[in-house]
């Protein structure tokens, strides 16, 4: 079975020397490829590795495609080709051998008027095949361009939605950045009474003005509140766990 596909010219190699073909002929075909956007006779290639291929038939067209890509990398990056599967390789080689023998015999024959007419008919048929293939290539390019546009639109939409989603801040960022009133309210959500919440919030604001808190442990060590005549820790380890747990269910923006 053969799959028709567009293949990167850079991923293809040929075991037939380029010197077997006249450079003038290669240059002429390369210019035609650039003008038409593709080759009328697709390459027949087989896969030799991941995204690498070798030419089975169409060595002349391949080298012309290489020159076309050198002249116009953007337009001629890809070439249309039939990719043969390993299990069908022998069958395809037999077909290629038959076609090559026929081509060789046709070149050696002396053309009669009848043969000229046949050749003209073949030429017309080839032109029709070329036109059909050109249409298929253009349709494929249009589909690929449309697909790229749709993917870009989807990406832009997702990025817009992502930018509109409020970003959650961490408890440490909350301790370092929330205004005093907001901080007091958030502390109350962690089951602190009004007085204790106000004391801790005021101590937090006082300490963070001196230096930003570097960790939750730093918060517990530096935040003090008055209890009688003593200064004690405002937030114990257990209470910090309660605060973090409570705030994890609240979206800070």
PDB file of C-alpha atoms in Angstrom:
ATOM      1  CA  UNK A   1       0.000   0.000   0.000  1.00  0.00           C
ATOM      2  CA  UNK A   2       1.218   3.511  -0.823  1.00  0.00           C
ATOM      3  CA  UNK A   3       0.303   6.686   1.050  1.00  0.00           C
ATOM      4  CA  UNK A   4       0.305  10.017  -0.765  1.00  0.00           C
ATOM      5  CA  UNK A   5       1.752  12.795   1.361  1.00  0.00           C
ATOM      6  CA  UNK A   6       3.751  16.012   1.400  1.00  0.00           C
ATOM      7  CA  UNK A   7       7.296  15.256   2.565  1.00  0.00           C
ATOM      8  CA  UNK A   8      10.042  17.660   3.642  1.00  0.00           C
ATOM      9  CA  UNK A   9      12.682  17.716   0.886  1.00  0.00           C
ATOM     10  CA  UNK A  10      15.434  17.835   3.525  1.00  0.00           C
ATOM     11  CA  UNK A  11      14.308  14.485   4.922  1.00  0.00           C
ATOM     12  CA  UNK A  12      14.818  12.681   1.564  1.00  0.00           C
ATOM     13  CA  UNK A  13      18.030  11.219   0.136  1.00  0.00           C
ATOM     14  CA  UNK A  14      18.870   9.521  -3.166  1.00  0.00           C
ATOM     15  CA  UNK A  15      21.363   6.755  -3.825  1.00  0.00           C
ATOM     16  CA  UNK A  16      21.646   7.809  -7.478  1.00  0.00           C
ATOM     17  CA  UNK A  17      24.360  10.425  -8.166  1.00  0.00           C
ATOM     18  CA  UNK A  18      23.191  13.877  -9.164  1.00  0.00           C
ATOM     19  CA  UNK A  19      25.841  13.853 -11.869  1.00  0.00           C
ATOM     20  CA  UNK A  20      23.735  11.332 -13.812  1.00  0.00           C
ATOM     21  CA  UNK A  21      21.481  14.209 -14.849  1.00  0.00           C
ATOM     22  CA  UNK A  22      22.199  17.349 -16.848  1.00  0.00           C
ATOM     23  CA  UNK A  23      22.304  20.402 -14.597  1.00  0.00           C
ATOM     24  CA  UNK A  24      20.501  22.439 -17.264  1.00  0.00           C
ATOM     25  CA  UNK A  25      17.581  20.015 -17.230  1.00  0.00           C
ATOM     26  CA  UNK A  26      17.495  20.017 -13.433  1.00  0.00           C
ATOM     27  CA  UNK A  27      17.539  23.829 -13.341  1.00  0.00           C
ATOM     28  CA  UNK A  28      14.719  24.042 -15.904  1.00  0.00           C
ATOM     29  CA  UNK A  29      12.515  21.625 -13.967  1.00  0.00           C
ATOM     30  CA  UNK A  30      13.347  23.412 -10.705  1.00  0.00           C
ATOM     31  CA  UNK A  31      12.099  26.704 -12.179  1.00  0.00           C
ATOM     32  CA  UNK A  32       8.902  24.997 -13.319  1.00  0.00           C
ATOM     33  CA  UNK A  33       8.398  23.527  -9.837  1.00  0.00           C
ATOM     34  CA  UNK A  34       8.705  27.012  -8.345  1.00  0.00           C
ATOM     35  CA  UNK A  35       6.221  28.437 -10.867  1.00  0.00           C
ATOM     36  CA  UNK A  36       3.651  25.645 -10.431  1.00  0.00           C
ATOM     37  CA  UNK A  37       4.157  24.987  -6.721  1.00  0.00           C
ATOM     38  CA  UNK A  38       4.881  21.257  -7.084  1.00  0.00           C
ATOM     39  CA  UNK A  39       6.003  18.376  -9.285  1.00  0.00           C
ATOM     40  CA  UNK A  40       3.646  16.715 -11.749  1.00  0.00           C
ATOM     41  CA  UNK A  41       5.145  13.295 -11.132  1.00  0.00           C
ATOM     42  CA  UNK A  42       5.254  12.523  -7.390  1.00  0.00           C
ATOM     43  CA  UNK A  43       8.315  10.813  -5.990  1.00  0.00           C
ATOM     44  CA  UNK A  44       8.119   7.217  -4.835  1.00  0.00           C
ATOM     45  CA  UNK A  45      10.009   6.913  -1.538  1.00  0.00           C
ATOM     46  CA  UNK A  46      10.442   4.436   1.263  1.00  0.00           C
ATOM     47  CA  UNK A  47      10.958   5.227   4.932  1.00  0.00           C
ATOM     48  CA  UNK A  48      14.471   4.616   6.281  1.00  0.00           C
ATOM     49  CA  UNK A  49      13.978   6.017   9.767  1.00  0.00           C
ATOM     50  CA  UNK A  50      11.925   8.450  11.785  1.00  0.00           C
ATOM     51  CA  UNK A  51      11.029  11.245   9.328  1.00  0.00           C
ATOM     52  CA  UNK A  52      13.707  10.111   6.844  1.00  0.00           C
ATOM     53  CA  UNK A  53      13.210   8.637   3.381  1.00  0.00           C
ATOM     54  CA  UNK A  54      15.127   7.447   0.319  1.00  0.00           C
ATOM     55  CA  UNK A  55      14.029   7.728  -3.300  1.00  0.00           C
ATOM     56  CA  UNK A  56      12.803   4.562  -5.008  1.00  0.00           C
ATOM     57  CA  UNK A  57      11.679   6.248  -8.218  1.00  0.00           C
ATOM     58  CA  UNK A  58      11.890   9.858  -9.387  1.00  0.00           C
ATOM     59  CA  UNK A  59      15.562  10.647  -8.758  1.00  0.00           C
ATOM     60  CA  UNK A  60      15.554  13.333 -11.469  1.00  0.00           C
ATOM     61  CA  UNK A  61      12.487  15.000  -9.976  1.00  0.00           C
ATOM     62  CA  UNK A  62      14.023  14.758  -6.502  1.00  0.00           C
ATOM     63  CA  UNK A  63      17.208  16.626  -7.466  1.00  0.00           C
ATOM     64  CA  UNK A  64      15.121  19.252  -9.261  1.00  0.00           C
ATOM     65  CA  UNK A  65      13.049  19.644  -6.072  1.00  0.00           C
ATOM     66  CA  UNK A  66      16.292  20.090  -4.082  1.00  0.00           C
ATOM     67  CA  UNK A  67      17.353  22.930  -6.401  1.00  0.00           C
ATOM     68  CA  UNK A  68      13.878  24.479  -6.211  1.00  0.00           C
ATOM     69  CA  UNK A  69      14.072  24.434  -2.416  1.00  0.00           C
ATOM     70  CA  UNK A  70      17.500  26.110  -2.511  1.00  0.00           C
ATOM     71  CA  UNK A  71      16.073  28.858  -4.719  1.00  0.00           C
ATOM     72  CA  UNK A  72      12.802  29.278  -2.829  1.00  0.00           C
ATOM     73  CA  UNK A  73      12.963  27.589   0.609  1.00  0.00           C
ATOM     74  CA  UNK A  74       9.647  28.953   1.782  1.00  0.00           C
ATOM     75  CA  UNK A  75       7.533  27.822  -1.182  1.00  0.00           C
ATOM     76  CA  UNK A  76       9.334  24.597  -2.063  1.00  0.00           C
ATOM     77  CA  UNK A  77      10.022  23.158   1.387  1.00  0.00           C
ATOM     78  CA  UNK A  78       7.706  20.176   0.779  1.00  0.00           C
ATOM     79  CA  UNK A  79       7.394  17.772  -2.162  1.00  0.00           C
ATOM     80  CA  UNK A  80       4.523  15.440  -2.994  1.00  0.00           C
ATOM     81  CA  UNK A  81       5.444  11.770  -2.764  1.00  0.00           C
ATOM     82  CA  UNK A  82       4.070   8.269  -2.490  1.00  0.00           C
ATOM     83  CA  UNK A  83       5.409   6.527   0.630  1.00  0.00           C
ATOM     84  CA  UNK A  84       5.554   2.752   0.231  1.00  0.00           C
ATOM     85  CA  UNK A  85       5.165   0.371   3.145  1.00  0.00           C
ATOM     86  CA  UNK A  86       7.890  -2.246   3.771  1.00  0.00           C
ATOM     87  CA  UNK A  87       5.592  -5.177   3.003  1.00  0.00           C
ATOM     88  CA  UNK A  88       4.815  -3.778  -0.468  1.00  0.00           C
ATOM     89  CA  UNK A  89       8.391  -2.791  -1.267  1.00  0.00           C
ATOM     90  CA  UNK A  90       9.140  -5.716  -3.632  1.00  0.00           C
ATOM     91  CA  UNK A  91       5.912  -5.187  -5.578  1.00  0.00           C
ATOM     92  CA  UNK A  92       6.616  -1.485  -6.019  1.00  0.00           C
ATOM     93  CA  UNK A  93      10.179  -2.186  -7.158  1.00  0.00           C
ATOM     94  CA  UNK A  94       8.774  -4.500  -9.841  1.00  0.00           C
ATOM     95  CA  UNK A  95       6.423  -1.748 -11.035  1.00  0.00           C
ATOM     96  CA  UNK A  96       9.254   0.756 -11.142  1.00  0.00           C
ATOM     97  CA  UNK A  97      11.410  -1.690 -13.132  1.00  0.00           C
ATOM     98  CA  UNK A  98       8.619  -2.129 -15.691  1.00  0.00           C
ATOM     99  CA  UNK A  99       8.138   1.631 -16.074  1.00  0.00           C
ATOM    100  CA  UNK A 100      11.857   2.204 -16.476  1.00  0.00           C
ATOM    101  CA  UNK A 101      12.095  -0.501 -19.141  1.00  0.00           C
ATOM    102  CA  UNK A 102       9.160   0.992 -21.027  1.00  0.00           C
ATOM    103  CA  UNK A 103      10.696   4.464 -20.818  1.00  0.00           C
ATOM    104  CA  UNK A 104      13.976   3.107 -22.161  1.00  0.00           C
ATOM    105  CA  UNK A 105      12.247   1.298 -25.031  1.00  0.00           C
ATOM    106  CA  UNK A 106      10.185   4.357 -25.936  1.00  0.00           C
ATOM    107  CA  UNK A 107      13.288   6.518 -26.122  1.00  0.00           C
ATOM    108  CA  UNK A 108      14.981   4.019 -28.463  1.00  0.00           C
ATOM    109  CA  UNK A 109      12.050   3.666 -30.874  1.00  0.00           C
ATOM    110  CA  UNK A 110      11.743   5.720 -34.076  1.00  0.00           C
ATOM    111  CA  UNK A 111       8.546   7.691 -33.887  1.00  0.00           C
ATOM    112  CA  UNK A 112       6.073   7.306 -36.753  1.00  0.00           C
ATOM    113  CA  UNK A 113       3.186   9.717 -37.376  1.00  0.00           C
ATOM    114  CA  UNK A 114       0.852   7.264 -35.618  1.00  0.00           C
ATOM    115  CA  UNK A 115       3.239   7.070 -32.690  1.00  0.00           C
ATOM    116  CA  UNK A 116       3.434  10.858 -32.640  1.00  0.00           C
ATOM    117  CA  UNK A 117      -0.349  10.991 -32.302  1.00  0.00           C
ATOM    118  CA  UNK A 118      -0.176   8.468 -29.490  1.00  0.00           C
ATOM    119  CA  UNK A 119       2.483  10.550 -27.824  1.00  0.00           C
ATOM    120  CA  UNK A 120       0.337  13.652 -28.205  1.00  0.00           C
ATOM    121  CA  UNK A 121      -2.544  11.790 -26.589  1.00  0.00           C
ATOM    122  CA  UNK A 122      -0.243  10.690 -23.789  1.00  0.00           C
ATOM    123  CA  UNK A 123       0.949  14.271 -23.394  1.00  0.00           C
ATOM    124  CA  UNK A 124      -2.638  15.510 -23.131  1.00  0.00           C
ATOM    125  CA  UNK A 125      -3.348  12.764 -20.610  1.00  0.00           C
ATOM    126  CA  UNK A 126      -0.242  13.732 -18.638  1.00  0.00           C
ATOM    127  CA  UNK A 127      -1.316  17.380 -18.688  1.00  0.00           C
ATOM    128  CA  UNK A 128      -4.725  16.389 -17.375  1.00  0.00           C
ATOM    129  CA  UNK A 129      -3.077  14.346 -14.647  1.00  0.00           C
ATOM    130  CA  UNK A 130      -0.848  17.289 -13.834  1.00  0.00           C
ATOM    131  CA  UNK A 131      -3.812  19.669 -13.630  1.00  0.00           C
ATOM    132  CA  UNK A 132      -5.654  17.243 -11.358  1.00  0.00           C
ATOM    133  CA  UNK A 133      -2.601  16.783  -9.175  1.00  0.00           C
ATOM    134  CA  UNK A 134      -2.029  20.537  -9.045  1.00  0.00           C
ATOM    135  CA  UNK A 135      -5.635  21.013  -7.924  1.00  0.00           C
ATOM    136  CA  UNK A 136      -5.203  18.352  -5.237  1.00  0.00           C
ATOM    137  CA  UNK A 137      -2.034  20.032  -3.998  1.00  0.00           C
ATOM    138  CA  UNK A 138      -3.708  23.461  -3.918  1.00  0.00           C
ATOM    139  CA  UNK A 139      -6.709  22.002  -2.092  1.00  0.00           C
ATOM    140  CA  UNK A 140      -4.374  20.383   0.433  1.00  0.00           C
ATOM    141  CA  UNK A 141      -2.521  23.656   0.935  1.00  0.00           C
ATOM    142  CA  UNK A 142      -5.812  25.483   1.491  1.00  0.00           C
ATOM    143  CA  UNK A 143      -6.898  22.888   4.041  1.00  0.00           C
ATOM    144  CA  UNK A 144      -3.571  23.128   5.876  1.00  0.00           C
ATOM    145  CA  UNK A 145      -3.731  26.938   5.885  1.00  0.00           C
ATOM    146  CA  UNK A 146      -7.295  26.864   7.207  1.00  0.00           C
ATOM    147  CA  UNK A 147      -6.308  24.348   9.877  1.00  0.00           C
ATOM    148  CA  UNK A 148      -3.409  26.578  10.966  1.00  0.00           C
ATOM    149  CA  UNK A 149      -5.759  29.572  11.190  1.00  0.00           C
ATOM    150  CA  UNK A 150      -8.262  27.604  13.272  1.00  0.00           C
ATOM    151  CA  UNK A 151      -5.527  26.392  15.619  1.00  0.00           C
ATOM    152  CA  UNK A 152      -4.264  29.957  16.027  1.00  0.00           C
ATOM    153  CA  UNK A 153      -7.786  31.203  16.788  1.00  0.00           C
ATOM    154  CA  UNK A 154      -8.213  28.453  19.386  1.00  0.00           C
ATOM    155  CA  UNK A 155      -4.849  29.306  20.935  1.00  0.00           C
ATOM    156  CA  UNK A 156      -5.725  33.021  21.085  1.00  0.00           C
ATOM    157  CA  UNK A 157      -9.106  32.235  22.665  1.00  0.00           C
ATOM    158  CA  UNK A 158      -7.541  29.974  25.306  1.00  0.00           C
ATOM    159  CA  UNK A 159      -4.903  32.585  26.084  1.00  0.00           C
ATOM    160  CA  UNK A 160      -7.603  35.260  26.443  1.00  0.00           C
ATOM    161  CA  UNK A 161      -9.615  33.042  28.793  1.00  0.00           C
ATOM    162  CA  UNK A 162      -6.496  32.215  30.789  1.00  0.00           C
ATOM    163  CA  UNK A 163      -5.680  35.906  31.215  1.00  0.00           C
ATOM    164  CA  UNK A 164      -9.203  36.572  32.478  1.00  0.00           C
ATOM    165  CA  UNK A 165      -9.035  33.900  35.186  1.00  0.00           C
ATOM    166  CA  UNK A 166      -8.032  35.487  38.526  1.00  0.00           C
ATOM    167  CA  UNK A 167      -4.694  34.241  39.791  1.00  0.00           C
ATOM    168  CA  UNK A 168      -4.739  32.683  43.271  1.00  0.00           C
ATOM    169  CA  UNK A 169      -2.073  33.959  45.637  1.00  0.00           C
ATOM    170  CA  UNK A 170      -0.340  31.851  48.263  1.00  0.00           C
ATOM    171  CA  UNK A 171      -0.809  32.352  52.042  1.00  0.00           C
ATOM    172  CA  UNK A 172       2.713  33.807  52.237  1.00  0.00           C
ATOM    173  CA  UNK A 173       1.847  36.339  49.517  1.00  0.00           C
ATOM    174  CA  UNK A 174      -1.347  37.160  51.409  1.00  0.00           C
ATOM    175  CA  UNK A 175       0.600  37.853  54.615  1.00  0.00           C
ATOM    176  CA  UNK A 176       2.990  40.082  52.662  1.00  0.00           C
ATOM    177  CA  UNK A 177       0.551  41.995  50.467  1.00  0.00           C
ATOM    178  CA  UNK A 178      -3.082  42.077  51.645  1.00  0.00           C
ATOM    179  CA  UNK A 179      -4.314  45.421  53.045  1.00  0.00           C
ATOM    180  CA  UNK A 180      -4.908  45.572  56.795  1.00  0.00           C
ATOM    181  CA  UNK A 181      -8.725  45.375  56.593  1.00  0.00           C
ATOM    182  CA  UNK A 182      -8.656  42.548  54.069  1.00  0.00           C
ATOM    183  CA  UNK A 183      -6.064  40.686  56.126  1.00  0.00           C
ATOM    184  CA  UNK A 184      -8.207  41.068  59.263  1.00  0.00           C
ATOM    185  CA  UNK A 185     -11.248  39.714  57.454  1.00  0.00           C
ATOM    186  CA  UNK A 186      -9.311  36.737  56.100  1.00  0.00           C
ATOM    187  CA  UNK A 187      -7.951  35.921  59.548  1.00  0.00           C
ATOM    188  CA  UNK A 188     -11.497  35.903  60.893  1.00  0.00           C
ATOM    189  CA  UNK A 189     -12.383  33.212  58.340  1.00  0.00           C
ATOM    190  CA  UNK A 190      -9.883  30.965  60.137  1.00  0.00           C
ATOM    191  CA  UNK A 191     -12.008  31.054  63.332  1.00  0.00           C
ATOM    192  CA  UNK A 192     -10.098  33.891  65.004  1.00  0.00           C
ATOM    193  CA  UNK A 193     -12.191  36.296  67.074  1.00  0.00           C
ATOM    194  CA  UNK A 194     -12.309  39.962  66.115  1.00  0.00           C
ATOM    195  CA  UNK A 195      -9.831  41.116  68.756  1.00  0.00           C
ATOM    196  CA  UNK A 196      -7.267  38.411  67.990  1.00  0.00           C
ATOM    197  CA  UNK A 197      -7.634  38.924  64.231  1.00  0.00           C
ATOM    198  CA  UNK A 198      -7.034  42.688  64.597  1.00  0.00           C
ATOM    199  CA  UNK A 199      -3.976  42.136  66.842  1.00  0.00           C
ATOM    200  CA  UNK A 200      -2.393  39.649  64.456  1.00  0.00           C
ATOM    201  CA  UNK A 201      -3.157  41.780  61.385  1.00  0.00           C
ATOM    202  CA  UNK A 202      -1.596  44.864  62.989  1.00  0.00           C
ATOM    203  CA  UNK A 203       1.485  42.877  64.004  1.00  0.00           C
ATOM    204  CA  UNK A 204       1.752  41.432  60.499  1.00  0.00           C
ATOM    205  CA  UNK A 205       1.614  44.890  58.942  1.00  0.00           C
ATOM    206  CA  UNK A 206       4.210  46.222  61.370  1.00  0.00           C
ATOM    207  CA  UNK A 207       6.645  43.362  60.759  1.00  0.00           C
ATOM    208  CA  UNK A 208       6.315  43.245  56.982  1.00  0.00           C
ATOM    209  CA  UNK A 209       7.099  46.971  56.775  1.00  0.00           C
ATOM    210  CA  UNK A 210      10.460  46.131  58.311  1.00  0.00           C
ATOM    211  CA  UNK A 211      11.067  43.155  56.072  1.00  0.00           C
ATOM    212  CA  UNK A 212       8.957  40.914  53.897  1.00  0.00           C
ATOM    213  CA  UNK A 213       8.210  37.510  55.366  1.00  0.00           C
ATOM    214  CA  UNK A 214      10.321  34.786  53.768  1.00  0.00           C
ATOM    215  CA  UNK A 215       8.277  31.773  54.882  1.00  0.00           C
ATOM    216  CA  UNK A 216       5.285  30.769  57.006  1.00  0.00           C
ATOM    217  CA  UNK A 217       7.748  29.786  59.730  1.00  0.00           C
ATOM    218  CA  UNK A 218       9.143  33.315  59.562  1.00  0.00           C
ATOM    219  CA  UNK A 219       5.589  34.640  60.041  1.00  0.00           C
ATOM    220  CA  UNK A 220       5.062  32.503  63.173  1.00  0.00           C
ATOM    221  CA  UNK A 221       8.392  33.565  64.694  1.00  0.00           C
ATOM    222  CA  UNK A 222       8.040  37.314  64.096  1.00  0.00           C
ATOM    223  CA  UNK A 223       4.344  37.999  64.659  1.00  0.00           C
ATOM    224  CA  UNK A 224       3.717  38.773  68.354  1.00  0.00           C
ATOM    225  CA  UNK A 225       0.599  39.874  70.239  1.00  0.00           C
ATOM    226  CA  UNK A 226       0.147  41.217  73.775  1.00  0.00           C
ATOM    227  CA  UNK A 227      -1.230  38.838  76.412  1.00  0.00           C
ATOM    228  CA  UNK A 228      -1.331  40.584  79.764  1.00  0.00           C
ATOM    229  CA  UNK A 229       2.132  42.017  80.225  1.00  0.00           C
ATOM    230  CA  UNK A 230       3.766  39.530  77.885  1.00  0.00           C
ATOM    231  CA  UNK A 231       4.442  39.362  74.161  1.00  0.00           C
ATOM    232  CA  UNK A 232       3.535  35.926  72.853  1.00  0.00           C
ATOM    233  CA  UNK A 233       3.408  34.305  69.426  1.00  0.00           C
ATOM    234  CA  UNK A 234       0.374  35.512  67.531  1.00  0.00           C
ATOM    235  CA  UNK A 235       0.115  32.408  65.341  1.00  0.00           C
ATOM    236  CA  UNK A 236       0.929  28.941  66.652  1.00  0.00           C
ATOM    237  CA  UNK A 237       1.760  25.996  64.425  1.00  0.00           C
ATOM    238  CA  UNK A 238      -1.744  24.540  64.762  1.00  0.00           C
ATOM    239  CA  UNK A 239      -3.364  27.893  64.082  1.00  0.00           C
ATOM    240  CA  UNK A 240      -1.196  28.363  60.966  1.00  0.00           C
ATOM    241  CA  UNK A 241      -2.478  24.997  59.703  1.00  0.00           C
ATOM    242  CA  UNK A 242      -6.065  26.212  60.286  1.00  0.00           C
ATOM    243  CA  UNK A 243      -5.358  29.473  58.445  1.00  0.00           C
ATOM    244  CA  UNK A 244      -3.765  27.757  55.437  1.00  0.00           C
ATOM    245  CA  UNK A 245      -6.601  25.215  55.286  1.00  0.00           C
ATOM    246  CA  UNK A 246      -9.240  27.946  55.465  1.00  0.00           C
ATOM    247  CA  UNK A 247      -7.541  30.143  52.895  1.00  0.00           C
ATOM    248  CA  UNK A 248      -7.126  27.229  50.479  1.00  0.00           C
ATOM    249  CA  UNK A 249     -10.905  27.373  50.020  1.00  0.00           C
ATOM    250  CA  UNK A 250     -10.894  31.135  49.403  1.00  0.00           C
ATOM    251  CA  UNK A 251      -9.807  32.767  46.130  1.00  0.00           C
ATOM    252  CA  UNK A 252      -7.394  35.633  46.848  1.00  0.00           C
ATOM    253  CA  UNK A 253      -7.079  38.013  43.859  1.00  0.00           C
TER     254      UNK A 253
END
